[in-house]
């Protein structure tokens, strides 16, 4: 570690923030810039410029994605100046690549955090510490993202409820389409595209709230036709029942009820017939016409 002794007068500032500010808790570019300018004024350095990047300093090709650092190193080499950073991991977080790059450029590094020029050994230690910290940060970030994904994933019960809701909504729309088909028989003969225009004109929308087209209307129209056939079959069944009731009513009217006060006379069976049939049942061949008329009356057996 070498203390600054006013051996150099020219300096080039460099600042960097990561692409993920919340994770790494980087100082803002403005704060880093302000500290570098203040140090230059306090020490009487000629500040040739300050370059910045918003990128990670971890990867082996990090210099490719940080043109600001490349420009700062090039300017320092041309002007025989040194590089000022707030702390060394602003430069690199990869020990091998960082030391190799600085050796090739020949630049000296002054750290405001350490208040001195950093030796090759100190730079290597700082870059290695930054690399380790970046690895810990990546692991923590990956775990946090995985946990967030698990928490945000809908449960099986919620998914089932959603499917049921969609099915109910789909059936409701099919019922509405069936209502429209009933309005005009010619609607059944239209092509899907033409029928979709009818639905759109009537303000009916799909389950997603979108307008209909030939593709989206196909399945719902098919289900609506099934519903329409079911309705017609139910109507036909009601007609058959009504016809049977009407026929039964006509049969009952063929035997009008007796008028008020009218007495219906019926002959009693003979004693011989009773002896032959102790339960009072008279064989059909021995029932006279008057008894037969009594039995034909619709009120027979009600009293």
Coordinates of C-alpha atoms in Angstrom, one line a residue:
X1 CA 0.0 0.0 0.0
X2 CA 1.5 3.3 -1.1
X3 CA 0.4 6.7 0.3
X4 CA -0.1 9.5 -2.2
X5 CA 2.8 12.0 -2.1
X6 CA 1.8 14.4 -4.9
X7 CA 3.9 12.5 -7.3
X8 CA 1.2 12.7 -9.9
X9 CA -1.0 15.6 -10.8
X10 CA -3.4 14.2 -13.3
X11 CA -6.3 11.9 -12.4
X12 CA -9.2 10.2 -14.2
X13 CA -12.3 9.3 -12.1
X14 CA -14.3 6.2 -12.6
X15 CA -17.7 5.3 -11.1
X16 CA -20.0 2.3 -11.5
X17 CA -23.3 0.9 -10.2
X18 CA -24.6 -2.5 -10.7
X19 CA -27.7 -3.3 -12.8
X20 CA -29.4 -4.4 -9.6
X21 CA -29.0 -1.5 -7.2
X22 CA -31.3 -2.9 -4.5
X23 CA -29.4 -6.2 -4.2
X24 CA -25.8 -4.8 -4.1
X25 CA -26.7 -1.5 -2.3
X26 CA -24.4 0.4 -4.5
X27 CA -23.7 4.1 -4.0
X28 CA -25.3 6.2 -6.7
X29 CA -23.2 7.5 -9.6
X30 CA -23.9 11.0 -8.3
X31 CA -22.5 10.3 -4.8
X32 CA -19.4 8.6 -6.2
X33 CA -18.8 11.5 -8.6
X34 CA -19.2 14.0 -5.8
X35 CA -16.6 12.2 -3.6
X36 CA -14.1 12.0 -6.5
X37 CA -14.4 15.7 -7.3
X38 CA -14.0 16.6 -3.6
X39 CA -10.9 14.5 -3.3
X40 CA -9.4 16.1 -6.4
X41 CA -10.0 19.6 -5.0
X42 CA -8.6 18.7 -1.6
X43 CA -5.4 17.2 -3.1
X44 CA -4.9 19.6 -6.0
X45 CA -5.2 17.0 -8.6
X46 CA -6.1 17.9 -12.2
X47 CA -9.2 15.9 -12.9
X48 CA -9.2 15.0 -16.6
X49 CA -12.7 13.5 -16.6
X50 CA -15.0 11.0 -14.8
X51 CA -16.3 8.0 -16.7
X52 CA -19.2 5.8 -15.5
X53 CA -20.9 2.5 -16.2
X54 CA -24.1 0.8 -15.2
X55 CA -23.1 -2.9 -15.4
X56 CA -21.8 -5.8 -13.4
X57 CA -18.1 -6.2 -12.7
X58 CA -18.1 -9.9 -12.1
X59 CA -17.7 -11.7 -15.4
X60 CA -14.5 -12.3 -17.3
X61 CA -15.8 -10.2 -20.2
X62 CA -17.1 -7.4 -17.9
X63 CA -14.8 -4.9 -19.6
X64 CA -16.6 -5.4 -22.9
X65 CA -19.9 -4.4 -21.3
X66 CA -18.3 -1.4 -19.6
X67 CA -17.1 1.1 -22.2
X68 CA -16.7 3.8 -19.5
X69 CA -13.9 1.8 -17.8
X70 CA -12.2 1.2 -21.1
X71 CA -12.2 4.9 -21.9
X72 CA -10.9 5.8 -18.4
X73 CA -8.0 3.4 -18.7
X74 CA -7.1 4.6 -22.2
X75 CA -7.2 8.3 -21.1
X76 CA -5.0 7.5 -18.1
X77 CA -2.5 5.7 -20.3
X78 CA -2.3 8.6 -22.8
X79 CA -2.0 11.3 -20.1
X80 CA 0.1 9.4 -17.6
X81 CA -2.6 9.8 -15.1
X82 CA -4.0 7.5 -12.3
X83 CA -7.5 6.2 -11.8
X84 CA -9.6 7.3 -8.8
X85 CA -12.4 5.1 -7.5
X86 CA -14.4 5.3 -4.3
X87 CA -13.4 1.7 -3.6
X88 CA -11.6 -1.0 -5.7
X89 CA -14.6 -3.3 -6.5
X90 CA -16.0 -0.4 -8.6
X91 CA -13.3 -1.6 -11.1
X92 CA -13.5 -5.5 -11.0
X93 CA -15.0 -8.4 -9.0
X94 CA -12.9 -11.0 -10.7
X95 CA -9.3 -11.2 -9.3
X96 CA -7.6 -12.9 -12.3
X97 CA -9.1 -10.8 -15.0
X98 CA -8.9 -7.5 -13.0
X99 CA -5.2 -7.9 -12.3
X100 CA -4.4 -8.9 -15.8
X101 CA -6.3 -5.9 -17.3
X102 CA -4.6 -3.4 -14.9
X103 CA -1.1 -4.8 -15.6
X104 CA -1.7 -4.5 -19.4
X105 CA -2.8 -0.8 -19.0
X106 CA -0.2 0.2 -16.5
X107 CA -2.7 2.3 -14.6
X108 CA -2.3 3.1 -10.9
X109 CA -5.4 2.9 -8.7
X110 CA -6.2 5.3 -5.9
X111 CA -9.0 4.2 -3.5
X112 CA -10.9 6.9 -1.6
X113 CA -12.0 4.2 0.8
X114 CA -8.4 3.3 1.7
X115 CA -7.1 6.8 1.2
X116 CA -4.1 5.5 -0.7
X117 CA -2.7 3.9 -3.9
X118 CA -3.3 0.1 -3.8
X119 CA -0.6 -2.4 -4.5
X120 CA -1.1 -5.4 -6.7
X121 CA -1.6 -7.6 -3.7
X122 CA -4.2 -5.3 -2.1
X123 CA -6.0 -5.0 -5.4
X124 CA -6.1 -8.8 -5.8
X125 CA -7.5 -9.2 -2.2
X126 CA -10.2 -6.6 -2.9
X127 CA -11.2 -8.1 -6.2
X128 CA -11.4 -11.6 -4.6
X129 CA -13.6 -10.3 -1.8
X130 CA -15.8 -8.6 -4.3
X131 CA -16.1 -11.9 -6.2
X132 CA -17.1 -13.8 -3.1
X133 CA -19.6 -11.2 -2.1
X134 CA -21.1 -11.3 -5.6
X135 CA -21.5 -15.1 -5.4
X136 CA -23.3 -14.8 -2.0
X137 CA -25.6 -12.1 -3.5
X138 CA -26.4 -14.3 -6.5
X139 CA -27.3 -17.3 -4.3
X140 CA -29.5 -15.1 -2.1
X141 CA -31.2 -13.6 -5.1
X142 CA -31.9 -17.0 -6.7
X143 CA -33.4 -18.3 -3.5
X144 CA -35.5 -15.2 -3.0
X145 CA -36.8 -15.4 -6.6
X146 CA -37.5 -19.2 -6.2
X147 CA -39.5 -18.5 -3.0
X148 CA -41.4 -15.7 -4.6
X149 CA -42.3 -18.0 -7.6
X150 CA -43.6 -20.7 -5.2
X151 CA -45.7 -18.2 -3.3
X152 CA -47.1 -16.6 -6.4
X153 CA -47.9 -20.0 -8.0
X154 CA -51.7 -20.7 -7.7
X155 CA -52.6 -23.6 -5.4
X156 CA -54.4 -26.7 -6.8
X157 CA -57.6 -25.7 -5.1
X158 CA -57.4 -22.2 -6.5
X159 CA -56.7 -23.6 -10.0
X160 CA -59.7 -25.9 -9.7
X161 CA -62.0 -23.1 -8.6
X162 CA -60.7 -21.0 -11.6
X163 CA -61.5 -23.9 -14.0
X164 CA -65.0 -24.3 -12.6
X165 CA -65.6 -20.6 -12.9
X166 CA -64.5 -20.5 -16.5
X167 CA -66.7 -23.5 -17.3
X168 CA -69.7 -21.9 -15.8
X169 CA -69.1 -18.6 -17.6
X170 CA -68.6 -20.6 -20.9
X171 CA -71.9 -22.3 -20.4
X172 CA -73.7 -19.0 -19.7
X173 CA -72.3 -17.6 -23.0
X174 CA -73.5 -20.7 -24.9
X175 CA -77.0 -20.2 -23.4
X176 CA -77.0 -16.6 -24.6
X177 CA -75.9 -17.7 -28.1
X178 CA -78.7 -20.3 -28.1
X179 CA -81.2 -17.5 -27.3
X180 CA -79.9 -15.5 -30.3
X181 CA -80.2 -18.6 -32.5
X182 CA -83.8 -19.0 -31.5
X183 CA -84.6 -15.5 -32.7
X184 CA -84.1 -16.3 -36.4
X185 CA -83.8 -19.8 -38.0
X186 CA -81.6 -18.3 -40.7
X187 CA -78.9 -17.7 -38.1
X188 CA -78.1 -21.5 -38.1
X189 CA -77.2 -21.3 -41.8
X190 CA -74.7 -18.5 -41.5
X191 CA -70.9 -19.2 -41.7
X192 CA -68.9 -18.7 -38.5
X193 CA -67.5 -15.4 -39.6
X194 CA -71.0 -14.0 -40.4
X195 CA -72.4 -15.3 -37.2
X196 CA -69.6 -13.8 -35.2
X197 CA -70.5 -10.4 -36.7
X198 CA -74.1 -11.0 -35.5
X199 CA -72.9 -11.6 -31.9
X200 CA -70.6 -8.6 -32.0
X201 CA -73.4 -6.4 -33.3
X202 CA -75.6 -7.5 -30.4
X203 CA -72.9 -6.7 -27.9
X204 CA -72.2 -10.2 -26.7
X205 CA -68.5 -10.8 -25.9
X206 CA -66.4 -13.9 -25.3
X207 CA -65.4 -15.2 -21.9
X208 CA -62.3 -13.1 -22.1
X209 CA -64.3 -10.0 -22.9
X210 CA -63.1 -10.0 -26.5
X211 CA -65.0 -9.7 -29.8
X212 CA -65.8 -12.8 -31.7
X213 CA -64.2 -14.1 -34.8
X214 CA -64.6 -17.2 -37.0
X215 CA -62.2 -19.2 -34.8
X216 CA -63.4 -18.2 -31.4
X217 CA -67.1 -18.6 -32.1
X218 CA -66.9 -22.2 -33.4
X219 CA -66.9 -24.1 -30.2
X220 CA -69.4 -21.9 -28.3
X221 CA -71.7 -22.0 -31.3
X222 CA -71.5 -25.8 -31.4
X223 CA -72.4 -26.0 -27.7
X224 CA -75.3 -23.5 -28.3
X225 CA -76.7 -25.7 -31.0
X226 CA -76.7 -28.6 -28.5
X227 CA -78.6 -26.5 -26.0
X228 CA -81.0 -25.5 -28.8
X229 CA -81.7 -29.2 -29.7
X230 CA -82.2 -30.0 -26.0
X231 CA -84.8 -27.2 -25.7
X232 CA -86.6 -28.4 -28.8
X233 CA -86.7 -32.0 -27.6
X234 CA -88.2 -30.8 -24.3
X235 CA -90.8 -28.7 -26.1
X236 CA -91.8 -31.8 -28.2
X237 CA -92.2 -33.9 -25.0
X238 CA -94.5 -31.2 -23.6
X239 CA -96.6 -31.3 -26.8
X240 CA -97.0 -35.1 -26.5
X241 CA -98.1 -34.9 -22.9
X242 CA -100.6 -32.2 -23.7
X243 CA -102.1 -34.3 -26.5
X244 CA -102.5 -37.3 -24.1
X245 CA -104.2 -35.2 -21.6
X246 CA -106.6 -33.8 -24.2
X247 CA -107.4 -37.3 -25.4
X248 CA -108.1 -38.5 -21.8
X249 CA -110.4 -35.5 -21.3
X250 CA -112.4 -36.4 -24.4
X251 CA -112.8 -40.0 -23.1
X252 CA -114.2 -38.8 -19.8
X253 CA -116.7 -36.5 -21.4
X254 CA -118.3 -39.5 -23.2
X255 CA -119.9 -40.5 -19.8
X256 CA -121.5 -37.3 -18.4
X257 CA -122.1 -37.1 -14.7
X258 CA -125.7 -37.5 -13.5
X259 CA -127.7 -34.3 -13.0
X260 CA -128.4 -33.0 -9.6
X261 CA -131.1 -35.0 -7.8
X262 CA -131.0 -37.8 -10.4
X263 CA -131.0 -41.3 -9.0
X264 CA -129.3 -44.1 -10.8
X265 CA -131.2 -47.4 -10.5
X266 CA -129.4 -50.7 -10.6
X267 CA -130.9 -54.2 -10.3
X268 CA -129.6 -56.4 -7.5
X269 CA -128.3 -59.9 -8.3
X270 CA -130.6 -62.8 -7.7
X271 CA -130.3 -65.0 -4.6
X272 CA -129.2 -67.9 -6.8
X273 CA -126.4 -65.8 -8.2
X274 CA -125.3 -64.7 -4.7
X275 CA -125.2 -68.4 -3.6
X276 CA -123.0 -69.2 -6.6
X277 CA -120.8 -66.3 -5.9
X278 CA -120.7 -65.7 -2.1
X279 CA -118.6 -62.5 -2.5
X280 CA -121.3 -60.8 -4.4
X281 CA -119.5 -61.0 -7.8
X282 CA -121.9 -61.7 -10.6
X283 CA -120.5 -63.5 -13.7
X284 CA -120.6 -61.3 -16.8
X285 CA -123.2 -63.4 -18.6
X286 CA -125.7 -62.9 -15.7
X287 CA -125.4 -59.1 -15.4
X288 CA -128.4 -57.4 -17.0
X289 CA -128.2 -54.3 -19.1
X290 CA -129.2 -52.0 -16.2
X291 CA -126.4 -53.2 -14.0
X292 CA -124.0 -52.8 -17.0
X293 CA -125.1 -49.2 -17.4
X294 CA -124.4 -48.6 -13.7
X295 CA -120.9 -49.9 -14.0
X296 CA -120.2 -47.8 -17.1
X297 CA -121.0 -44.6 -15.2
X298 CA -117.7 -42.7 -14.6
X299 CA -118.7 -42.2 -10.9
X300 CA -118.9 -46.0 -10.3
X301 CA -116.9 -47.0 -7.3
X302 CA -116.3 -43.5 -5.9
X303 CA -118.9 -43.8 -3.1

